[in-house]
Amino acid sequence: MNLKGRDFLKLLDFTPEEINYLLDLASELKEKKKQGIPVDTLKGKNVALIFEKTSTRTRCAFEVAAHDLGMGTTYLDPSGSQIGKKESIADTARVLAGMYEGIEYRGFEQEIVEELARYSKVPVWNGLTNEFHPTQMLADLLTIREHFGHLKGIRLTYMGDARYNMGNSLMVACAKMGMHFTACTTAKYFPAKELASQCEAIAKETGGSIRFTEDVKLGTKDVDVIYTDVWVSMGEPEQVWEERIRELSPYQVNKSVMENAGENAVFMHCLPAFHDLKTKIGAQMGERFGITEMEVTDEVFESLNSLVFEEAENRMHTIKAVMAATL
Ligand code: CP
Ligand code: NVA
């Protein structure tokens, strides 16, 4: 398997074999890190990390992974560069590719990261766009594989806003790996038809399946993984909160959802999560709408079946694998 020079923009661009290769590499790098065996094979190289939206996990994962591999990093924060304001994406790509061996980009439309990659002669990695979050997918697949021992045949149900980056990406990831994906939410939040048809065609080849339902009991019955994400994503207007809370509350992941899924089901969330009122936005929403939790109850989030922190750690090992494989 040779992925040298490849961009990592969305999982649709990769075969199941290539995805498995990245997961295997991540496992190997994780094991070495745990044993204290250094893998600094990319000494002397540098990577640029562009964040047009904020981040904790993705930024830290890229910085630690790059450092472990022996590389230097430059972090460009949401306001601290010329990108988009005084300099086009095409020009930025050519400037950065002259100084760095790789470029990470987190921002808005998928088209922006695709354009960056078209103009860059070095690999570009997607650290989240409105449409896709592919590095998160590798972490999620690794976490599921570590827990269940395999991916094929795993039933994953996504609840909440399934038409945004996380719903879209999980649908693609499940289709690619022969898993059974369900979007369990109100019809307005189902993934776009075109992407769904594309995933159905892929699932046909891999033995997976794609299902959409508004029925919580049906959509979560006997599944292996219950997954959710925030109801309002970065970059969305403040005004949508009220509507989202009203429309998506029936799809909150709570004890009865987990019980319906069964005792072996696990809970996953890309994080950050609103599972209590201990955040600024959480407290504001709590006061405005008289609620104490949003997409997931604190009870489920803190339960033994919750894999959220394993998943967060795996962001680093999988991002390291992407950089090691493509550089
Ligand atoms: N899951 C995730 O991408 O987290 P950050 O926004 O903190 O990077
Ligand atoms: N849907 C979320 C994912 C965060 C990792 C967002 O885009 O804000």
mmCIF file of C-alpha atoms and ligand atoms in Angstrom:
data_model
loop_
_atom_site.group_PDB
_atom_site.id
_atom_site.type_symbol
_atom_site.label_atom_id
_atom_site.label_comp_id
_atom_site.label_asym_id
_atom_site.label_seq_id
_atom_site.Cartn_x
_atom_site.Cartn_y
_atom_site.Cartn_z
ATOM 1 C CA MET A 1 0.000 0.000 0.000
ATOM 2 C CA ASN A 2 1.453 3.368 -0.971
ATOM 3 C CA LEU A 3 -0.423 6.540 -0.048
ATOM 4 C CA LYS A 4 2.596 8.878 -0.379
ATOM 5 C CA GLY A 5 1.616 12.247 -1.824
ATOM 6 C CA ARG A 6 -2.148 11.613 -1.425
ATOM 7 C CA ASP A 7 -4.532 14.208 -0.010
ATOM 8 C CA PHE A 8 -6.945 13.178 2.741
ATOM 9 C CA LEU A 9 -10.097 15.169 1.961
ATOM 10 C CA LYS A 10 -12.985 12.715 2.422
ATOM 11 C CA LEU A 11 -13.396 8.968 2.934
ATOM 12 C CA LEU A 12 -15.195 8.671 -0.431
ATOM 13 C CA ASP A 13 -11.758 9.074 -2.087
ATOM 14 C CA PHE A 14 -10.371 5.942 -0.363
ATOM 15 C CA THR A 15 -10.980 2.218 -0.862
ATOM 16 C CA PRO A 16 -11.878 -0.047 2.081
ATOM 17 C CA GLU A 17 -8.376 -1.572 1.764
ATOM 18 C CA GLU A 18 -6.741 1.856 2.031
ATOM 19 C CA ILE A 19 -8.908 2.718 5.054
ATOM 20 C CA ASN A 20 -7.964 -0.590 6.720
ATOM 21 C CA TYR A 21 -4.306 0.120 6.003
ATOM 22 C CA LEU A 22 -4.591 3.507 7.777
ATOM 23 C CA LEU A 23 -6.347 1.846 10.739
ATOM 24 C CA ASP A 24 -3.662 -0.838 10.974
ATOM 25 C CA LEU A 25 -0.948 1.793 10.823
ATOM 26 C CA ALA A 26 -2.720 3.802 13.546
ATOM 27 C CA SER A 27 -2.888 0.703 15.777
ATOM 28 C CA GLU A 28 0.796 0.075 15.252
ATOM 29 C CA LEU A 29 1.721 3.694 16.030
ATOM 30 C CA LYS A 30 -0.532 3.626 19.099
ATOM 31 C CA GLU A 31 1.142 0.471 20.393
ATOM 32 C CA LYS A 32 4.604 1.971 19.855
ATOM 33 C CA LYS A 33 3.608 5.174 21.645
ATOM 34 C CA LYS A 34 2.313 3.148 24.628
ATOM 35 C CA GLN A 35 5.585 1.217 24.756
ATOM 36 C CA GLY A 36 7.617 4.420 24.542
ATOM 37 C CA ILE A 37 9.185 3.458 21.202
ATOM 38 C CA PRO A 38 9.829 6.679 19.250
ATOM 39 C CA VAL A 39 8.716 6.916 15.595
ATOM 40 C CA ASP A 40 10.290 10.192 14.494
ATOM 41 C CA THR A 41 10.738 9.209 10.875
ATOM 42 C CA LEU A 42 9.646 12.603 9.499
ATOM 43 C CA LYS A 43 12.405 14.652 11.176
ATOM 44 C CA GLY A 44 13.143 17.935 9.431
ATOM 45 C CA LYS A 45 9.684 18.272 7.889
ATOM 46 C CA ASN A 46 7.087 20.918 8.769
ATOM 47 C CA VAL A 47 3.308 21.107 8.523
ATOM 48 C CA ALA A 48 0.906 24.075 8.448
ATOM 49 C CA LEU A 49 -2.318 23.802 10.452
ATOM 50 C CA ILE A 50 -5.040 26.152 9.207
ATOM 51 C CA PHE A 51 -8.047 26.520 11.501
ATOM 52 C CA GLU A 52 -10.824 28.807 10.275
ATOM 53 C CA LYS A 53 -13.022 27.313 13.005
ATOM 54 C CA THR A 54 -11.936 26.579 16.586
ATOM 55 C CA SER A 55 -10.749 23.155 17.819
ATOM 56 C CA THR A 56 -9.431 21.279 20.824
ATOM 57 C CA ARG A 57 -9.027 17.648 19.673
ATOM 58 C CA THR A 58 -8.096 18.100 16.030
ATOM 59 C CA ARG A 59 -5.527 20.808 16.676
ATOM 60 C CA CYS A 60 -3.927 18.969 19.612
ATOM 61 C CA ALA A 61 -3.953 15.685 17.672
ATOM 62 C CA PHE A 62 -2.159 17.238 14.697
ATOM 63 C CA GLU A 63 0.369 19.056 16.901
ATOM 64 C CA VAL A 64 1.217 16.074 19.126
ATOM 65 C CA ALA A 65 1.281 13.639 16.199
ATOM 66 C CA ALA A 66 3.530 15.926 14.148
ATOM 67 C CA HIS A 67 5.846 16.423 17.116
ATOM 68 C CA ASP A 68 6.008 12.651 17.776
ATOM 69 C CA LEU A 69 6.919 12.104 14.109
ATOM 70 C CA GLY A 70 9.745 14.639 14.454
ATOM 71 C CA MET A 71 8.054 17.465 12.567
ATOM 72 C CA GLY A 72 7.566 21.159 13.261
ATOM 73 C CA THR A 73 4.119 22.817 13.120
ATOM 74 C CA THR A 74 2.691 26.278 12.507
ATOM 75 C CA TYR A 75 -0.831 26.929 13.808
ATOM 76 C CA LEU A 76 -2.844 29.524 11.883
ATOM 77 C CA ASP A 77 -5.831 30.492 14.025
ATOM 78 C CA PRO A 78 -9.292 31.568 12.799
ATOM 79 C CA SER A 79 -8.277 35.231 12.674
ATOM 80 C CA GLY A 80 -4.507 35.263 12.483
ATOM 81 C CA SER A 81 -3.789 34.852 8.771
ATOM 82 C CA GLN A 82 -4.580 36.480 5.429
ATOM 83 C CA ILE A 83 -6.578 33.458 4.211
ATOM 84 C CA GLY A 84 -9.847 34.333 2.544
ATOM 85 C CA LYS A 85 -9.671 37.980 3.559
ATOM 86 C CA LYS A 86 -6.658 39.329 1.685
ATOM 87 C CA GLU A 87 -5.401 36.173 -0.029
ATOM 88 C CA SER A 88 -7.224 33.576 -2.099
ATOM 89 C CA ILE A 89 -7.168 29.857 -1.355
ATOM 90 C CA ALA A 90 -5.233 29.203 -4.575
ATOM 91 C CA ASP A 91 -2.493 31.680 -3.614
ATOM 92 C CA THR A 92 -2.375 30.434 -0.003
ATOM 93 C CA ALA A 93 -1.940 26.858 -1.229
ATOM 94 C CA ARG A 94 1.027 27.777 -3.405
ATOM 95 C CA VAL A 95 2.683 29.913 -0.708
ATOM 96 C CA LEU A 96 2.361 27.263 2.019
ATOM 97 C CA ALA A 97 3.372 24.388 -0.280
ATOM 98 C CA GLY A 98 6.676 26.201 -0.808
ATOM 99 C CA MET A 99 7.468 26.113 2.914
ATOM 100 C CA TYR A 100 5.705 23.053 4.329
ATOM 101 C CA GLU A 101 5.542 19.329 3.527
ATOM 102 C CA GLY A 102 1.817 19.097 4.382
ATOM 103 C CA ILE A 103 -1.200 21.323 5.088
ATOM 104 C CA GLU A 104 -4.154 20.690 7.398
ATOM 105 C CA TYR A 105 -7.310 22.721 6.789
ATOM 106 C CA ARG A 106 -10.422 23.132 8.993
ATOM 107 C CA GLY A 107 -13.097 25.460 7.724
ATOM 108 C CA PHE A 108 -16.365 25.919 5.938
ATOM 109 C CA GLU A 109 -17.313 24.466 2.537
ATOM 110 C CA GLN A 110 -15.742 21.194 1.345
ATOM 111 C CA GLU A 111 -15.021 22.979 -1.938
ATOM 112 C CA ILE A 112 -12.454 25.182 -0.125
ATOM 113 C CA VAL A 113 -10.327 22.244 1.047
ATOM 114 C CA GLU A 114 -10.690 20.609 -2.385
ATOM 115 C CA GLU A 115 -9.447 23.823 -4.025
ATOM 116 C CA LEU A 116 -6.574 24.094 -1.563
ATOM 117 C CA ALA A 117 -5.552 20.562 -2.535
ATOM 118 C CA ARG A 118 -5.810 21.290 -6.277
ATOM 119 C CA TYR A 119 -3.334 24.167 -5.948
ATOM 120 C CA SER A 120 -1.019 22.578 -3.392
ATOM 121 C CA LYS A 121 1.863 20.355 -4.465
ATOM 122 C CA VAL A 122 2.044 18.864 -0.960
ATOM 123 C CA PRO A 123 -0.654 16.690 0.733
ATOM 124 C CA VAL A 124 -3.692 18.474 2.173
ATOM 125 C CA TRP A 125 -5.647 16.933 5.090
ATOM 126 C CA ASN A 126 -9.246 17.870 5.905
ATOM 127 C CA GLY A 127 -9.577 18.721 9.608
ATOM 128 C CA LEU A 128 -13.385 19.253 9.255
ATOM 129 C CA THR A 129 -15.611 21.062 6.781
ATOM 130 C CA ASN A 130 -19.367 21.649 6.819
ATOM 131 C CA GLU A 131 -19.821 18.479 4.758
ATOM 132 C CA PHE A 132 -17.189 16.026 6.036
ATOM 133 C CA HIS A 133 -14.921 15.173 9.002
ATOM 134 C CA PRO A 134 -12.722 12.345 7.670
ATOM 135 C CA THR A 135 -9.988 12.279 10.329
ATOM 136 C CA GLN A 136 -12.752 11.862 12.923
ATOM 137 C CA MET A 137 -13.960 8.835 10.937
ATOM 138 C CA LEU A 138 -10.644 7.039 11.232
ATOM 139 C CA ALA A 139 -10.665 7.584 15.009
ATOM 140 C CA ASP A 140 -14.250 6.329 15.227
ATOM 141 C CA LEU A 141 -13.570 3.249 13.110
ATOM 142 C CA LEU A 142 -10.461 2.431 15.147
ATOM 143 C CA THR A 143 -12.438 2.805 18.391
ATOM 144 C CA ILE A 144 -15.233 0.538 17.133
ATOM 145 C CA ARG A 145 -12.737 -2.030 15.857
ATOM 146 C CA GLU A 146 -10.850 -2.031 19.172
ATOM 147 C CA HIS A 147 -14.091 -2.530 21.099
ATOM 148 C CA PHE A 148 -15.889 -5.107 18.936
ATOM 149 C CA GLY A 149 -12.858 -6.684 17.250
ATOM 150 C CA HIS A 150 -14.189 -6.034 13.717
ATOM 151 C CA LEU A 151 -16.081 -3.496 11.611
ATOM 152 C CA LYS A 152 -18.013 -5.542 9.063
ATOM 153 C CA GLY A 153 -21.637 -6.049 10.055
ATOM 154 C CA ILE A 154 -21.584 -3.518 12.931
ATOM 155 C CA ARG A 155 -24.909 -1.636 13.234
ATOM 156 C CA LEU A 156 -24.463 2.083 13.909
ATOM 157 C CA THR A 157 -27.315 4.521 14.509
ATOM 158 C CA TYR A 158 -26.754 8.243 14.260
ATOM 159 C CA MET A 159 -29.248 10.514 16.042
ATOM 160 C CA GLY A 160 -29.575 14.280 15.585
ATOM 161 C CA ASP A 161 -28.529 16.506 12.669
ATOM 162 C CA ALA A 162 -27.626 13.768 10.180
ATOM 163 C CA ARG A 163 -27.297 16.053 7.146
ATOM 164 C CA TYR A 164 -24.116 17.806 8.372
ATOM 165 C CA ASN A 165 -20.431 16.759 8.582
ATOM 166 C CA MET A 166 -20.828 13.966 11.152
ATOM 167 C CA GLY A 167 -23.965 12.318 9.747
ATOM 168 C CA ASN A 168 -22.598 12.472 6.207
ATOM 169 C CA SER A 169 -19.187 11.126 7.171
ATOM 170 C CA LEU A 170 -20.508 8.269 9.299
ATOM 171 C CA MET A 171 -22.835 7.217 6.485
ATOM 172 C CA VAL A 172 -19.862 7.107 4.092
ATOM 173 C CA ALA A 173 -17.620 5.333 6.633
ATOM 174 C CA CYS A 174 -20.247 2.656 7.325
ATOM 175 C CA ALA A 175 -20.899 2.102 3.621
ATOM 176 C CA LYS A 176 -17.173 1.738 2.904
ATOM 177 C CA MET A 177 -16.556 -0.730 5.723
ATOM 178 C CA GLY A 178 -19.598 -2.979 5.230
ATOM 179 C CA MET A 179 -21.432 -1.630 8.290
ATOM 180 C CA HIS A 180 -25.144 -0.936 8.733
ATOM 181 C CA PHE A 181 -25.893 2.784 9.039
ATOM 182 C CA THR A 182 -29.158 4.240 10.313
ATOM 183 C CA ALA A 183 -29.974 7.945 10.474
ATOM 184 C CA CYS A 184 -32.616 8.133 13.211
ATOM 185 C CA THR A 185 -33.987 11.659 13.239
ATOM 186 C CA THR A 186 -36.762 13.815 11.863
ATOM 187 C CA ALA A 187 -36.883 13.648 8.026
ATOM 188 C CA LYS A 188 -35.695 17.251 7.630
ATOM 189 C CA TYR A 189 -32.329 16.165 9.061
ATOM 190 C CA PHE A 190 -31.751 13.097 6.865
ATOM 191 C CA PRO A 191 -28.559 13.235 4.732
ATOM 192 C CA ALA A 192 -28.912 14.603 1.173
ATOM 193 C CA LYS A 193 -30.416 12.161 -1.348
ATOM 194 C CA GLU A 194 -27.463 12.300 -3.732
ATOM 195 C CA LEU A 195 -24.896 11.327 -1.087
ATOM 196 C CA ALA A 196 -27.267 8.683 0.291
ATOM 197 C CA SER A 197 -27.608 7.059 -3.171
ATOM 198 C CA GLN A 198 -23.845 7.114 -3.585
ATOM 199 C CA CYS A 199 -23.466 5.388 -0.207
ATOM 200 C CA GLU A 200 -26.176 2.846 -1.018
ATOM 201 C CA ALA A 201 -24.238 1.861 -4.136
ATOM 202 C CA ILE A 202 -21.030 1.471 -2.095
ATOM 203 C CA ALA A 203 -22.848 -0.499 0.622
ATOM 204 C CA LYS A 204 -24.164 -2.890 -2.006
ATOM 205 C CA GLU A 205 -20.557 -3.801 -2.845
ATOM 206 C CA THR A 206 -19.331 -4.085 0.747
ATOM 207 C CA GLY A 207 -22.320 -5.830 2.355
ATOM 208 C CA GLY A 208 -23.340 -2.775 4.360
ATOM 209 C CA SER A 209 -26.672 -0.944 4.337
ATOM 210 C CA ILE A 210 -28.181 2.530 4.691
ATOM 211 C CA ARG A 211 -31.478 3.185 6.453
ATOM 212 C CA PHE A 212 -33.361 6.355 7.447
ATOM 213 C CA THR A 213 -36.110 6.394 10.047
ATOM 214 C CA GLU A 214 -37.985 8.862 12.242
ATOM 215 C CA ASP A 215 -38.936 6.054 14.661
ATOM 216 C CA VAL A 216 -36.611 5.986 17.715
ATOM 217 C CA LYS A 217 -37.653 2.528 18.897
ATOM 218 C CA LEU A 218 -37.139 1.008 15.461
ATOM 219 C CA GLY A 219 -33.963 2.936 14.632
ATOM 220 C CA THR A 220 -32.137 2.080 17.835
ATOM 221 C CA LYS A 221 -33.404 -1.480 18.457
ATOM 222 C CA ASP A 222 -30.528 -3.964 18.926
ATOM 223 C CA VAL A 223 -27.845 -1.775 17.318
ATOM 224 C CA ASP A 224 -24.183 -1.870 18.385
ATOM 225 C CA VAL A 225 -23.316 1.833 18.358
ATOM 226 C CA ILE A 226 -25.459 4.846 19.202
ATOM 227 C CA TYR A 227 -23.785 8.010 17.927
ATOM 228 C CA THR A 228 -24.725 11.649 18.262
ATOM 229 C CA ASP A 229 -23.240 15.122 17.839
ATOM 230 C CA VAL A 230 -24.149 18.685 18.796
ATOM 231 C CA TRP A 231 -27.474 19.953 17.424
ATOM 232 C CA VAL A 232 -25.948 23.232 16.228
ATOM 233 C CA SER A 233 -22.574 23.087 14.502
ATOM 234 C CA MET A 234 -19.767 25.631 14.338
ATOM 235 C CA GLY A 235 -20.520 28.466 11.956
ATOM 236 C CA GLU A 236 -24.300 28.069 12.172
ATOM 237 C CA PRO A 237 -26.333 31.120 13.273
ATOM 238 C CA GLU A 238 -27.330 31.553 16.920
ATOM 239 C CA GLN A 239 -31.024 31.798 15.905
ATOM 240 C CA VAL A 240 -31.276 28.109 14.943
ATOM 241 C CA TRP A 241 -30.890 26.898 18.553
ATOM 242 C CA GLU A 242 -34.560 27.170 19.450
ATOM 243 C CA GLU A 243 -35.742 25.240 16.394
ATOM 244 C CA ARG A 244 -33.063 22.567 16.808
ATOM 245 C CA ILE A 245 -33.873 21.966 20.466
ATOM 246 C CA ARG A 246 -37.558 21.657 19.611
ATOM 247 C CA GLU A 247 -37.085 19.407 16.588
ATOM 248 C CA LEU A 248 -34.231 17.227 17.814
ATOM 249 C CA SER A 249 -35.144 16.713 21.486
ATOM 250 C CA PRO A 250 -37.122 13.549 20.638
ATOM 251 C CA TYR A 251 -33.790 12.161 19.337
ATOM 252 C CA GLN A 252 -31.784 12.809 22.507
ATOM 253 C CA VAL A 253 -29.606 9.851 23.506
ATOM 254 C CA ASN A 254 -30.859 8.854 26.951
ATOM 255 C CA LYS A 255 -31.142 5.738 29.103
ATOM 256 C CA SER A 256 -34.219 4.425 27.322
ATOM 257 C CA VAL A 257 -32.473 4.708 23.915
ATOM 258 C CA MET A 258 -29.453 2.795 25.248
ATOM 259 C CA GLU A 259 -31.675 0.147 26.849
ATOM 260 C CA ASN A 260 -33.545 -0.301 23.588
ATOM 261 C CA ALA A 261 -30.202 -0.782 21.809
ATOM 262 C CA GLY A 262 -29.236 -3.487 24.299
ATOM 263 C CA GLU A 263 -26.688 -3.968 27.076
ATOM 264 C CA ASN A 264 -23.738 -4.456 24.738
ATOM 265 C CA ALA A 265 -24.381 -1.234 22.801
ATOM 266 C CA VAL A 266 -21.832 1.556 23.130
ATOM 267 C CA PHE A 267 -22.269 5.316 23.046
ATOM 268 C CA MET A 268 -20.055 7.510 20.839
ATOM 269 C CA HIS A 269 -19.780 11.266 20.214
ATOM 270 C CA CYS A 270 -17.110 13.202 18.332
ATOM 271 C CA LEU A 271 -17.157 15.866 21.127
ATOM 272 C CA PRO A 272 -17.476 18.560 22.317
ATOM 273 C CA ALA A 273 -20.827 17.524 23.864
ATOM 274 C CA PHE A 274 -23.623 19.293 25.719
ATOM 275 C CA HIS A 275 -24.322 16.679 28.416
ATOM 276 C CA ASP A 276 -24.689 19.135 31.312
ATOM 277 C CA LEU A 277 -24.781 22.868 31.975
ATOM 278 C CA LYS A 278 -21.051 23.210 32.736
ATOM 279 C CA THR A 279 -20.259 25.163 29.549
ATOM 280 C CA LYS A 280 -21.075 28.754 28.636
ATOM 281 C CA ILE A 281 -23.427 27.785 25.798
ATOM 282 C CA GLY A 282 -24.891 24.860 27.755
ATOM 283 C CA ALA A 283 -25.718 27.173 30.674
ATOM 284 C CA GLN A 284 -27.243 29.778 28.331
ATOM 285 C CA MET A 285 -29.430 27.190 26.622
ATOM 286 C CA GLY A 286 -30.388 25.680 29.959
ATOM 287 C CA GLU A 287 -31.614 29.054 31.151
ATOM 288 C CA ARG A 288 -33.368 29.957 27.883
ATOM 289 C CA PHE A 289 -35.152 26.656 27.296
ATOM 290 C CA GLY A 290 -35.375 25.121 30.774
ATOM 291 C CA ILE A 291 -33.293 22.045 29.932
ATOM 292 C CA THR A 292 -30.360 20.402 31.716
ATOM 293 C CA GLU A 293 -28.856 18.374 28.849
ATOM 294 C CA MET A 294 -29.117 18.398 25.069
ATOM 295 C CA GLU A 295 -28.072 15.713 22.553
ATOM 296 C CA VAL A 296 -27.040 13.220 25.271
ATOM 297 C CA THR A 297 -27.913 12.884 28.950
ATOM 298 C CA ASP A 298 -25.117 13.108 31.483
ATOM 299 C CA GLU A 299 -26.039 9.600 32.642
ATOM 300 C CA VAL A 300 -25.297 8.062 29.220
ATOM 301 C CA PHE A 301 -22.245 10.248 28.614
ATOM 302 C CA GLU A 302 -20.662 9.165 31.904
ATOM 303 C CA SER A 303 -21.791 5.520 31.675
ATOM 304 C CA LEU A 304 -19.491 2.508 31.317
ATOM 305 C CA ASN A 305 -20.779 2.034 27.767
ATOM 306 C CA SER A 306 -19.546 5.470 26.719
ATOM 307 C CA LEU A 307 -16.421 5.319 24.522
ATOM 308 C CA VAL A 308 -16.056 9.072 24.042
ATOM 309 C CA PHE A 309 -12.636 9.507 25.646
ATOM 310 C CA GLU A 310 -11.094 6.456 23.925
ATOM 311 C CA GLU A 311 -12.458 7.947 20.718
ATOM 312 C CA ALA A 312 -10.882 11.337 21.492
ATOM 313 C CA GLU A 313 -7.476 9.757 22.188
ATOM 314 C CA ASN A 314 -7.688 7.841 18.935
ATOM 315 C CA ARG A 315 -7.874 11.147 17.033
ATOM 316 C CA MET A 316 -4.144 11.512 17.688
ATOM 317 C CA HIS A 317 -3.081 7.992 16.674
ATOM 318 C CA THR A 318 -5.154 8.067 13.478
ATOM 319 C CA ILE A 319 -4.057 11.565 12.444
ATOM 320 C CA LYS A 320 -0.474 10.417 12.990
ATOM 321 C CA ALA A 321 -1.159 7.503 10.646
ATOM 322 C CA VAL A 322 -2.544 9.838 7.966
ATOM 323 C CA MET A 323 0.545 12.062 8.094
ATOM 324 C CA ALA A 324 2.963 9.111 8.255
ATOM 325 C CA ALA A 325 1.260 7.423 5.287
ATOM 326 C CA THR A 326 0.958 10.448 3.020
ATOM 327 C CA LEU A 327 4.344 12.114 3.655
HETATM 328 N N1 CP B 1 -14.162 16.190 17.405
HETATM 329 C C1 CP B 1 -13.507 17.287 17.044
HETATM 330 O O1 CP B 1 -13.210 17.532 15.873
HETATM 331 O O2 CP B 1 -13.168 18.106 18.072
HETATM 332 P P1 CP B 1 -12.507 19.547 17.980
HETATM 333 O O3 CP B 1 -13.558 20.473 17.376
HETATM 334 O O4 CP B 1 -12.150 19.910 19.386
HETATM 335 O O5 CP B 1 -11.312 19.474 17.081
HETATM 336 N N1 NVA B 2 -20.871 18.989 13.776
HETATM 337 C C1 NVA B 2 -19.858 19.555 14.631
HETATM 338 C C2 NVA B 2 -18.689 18.644 14.737
HETATM 339 C C3 NVA B 2 -17.612 19.100 15.679
HETATM 340 C C4 NVA B 2 -16.451 18.161 15.755
HETATM 341 C C5 NVA B 2 -19.459 20.913 14.093
HETATM 342 O O1 NVA B 2 -19.236 21.025 12.881
HETATM 343 O O2 NVA B 2 -19.364 21.871 14.875
#
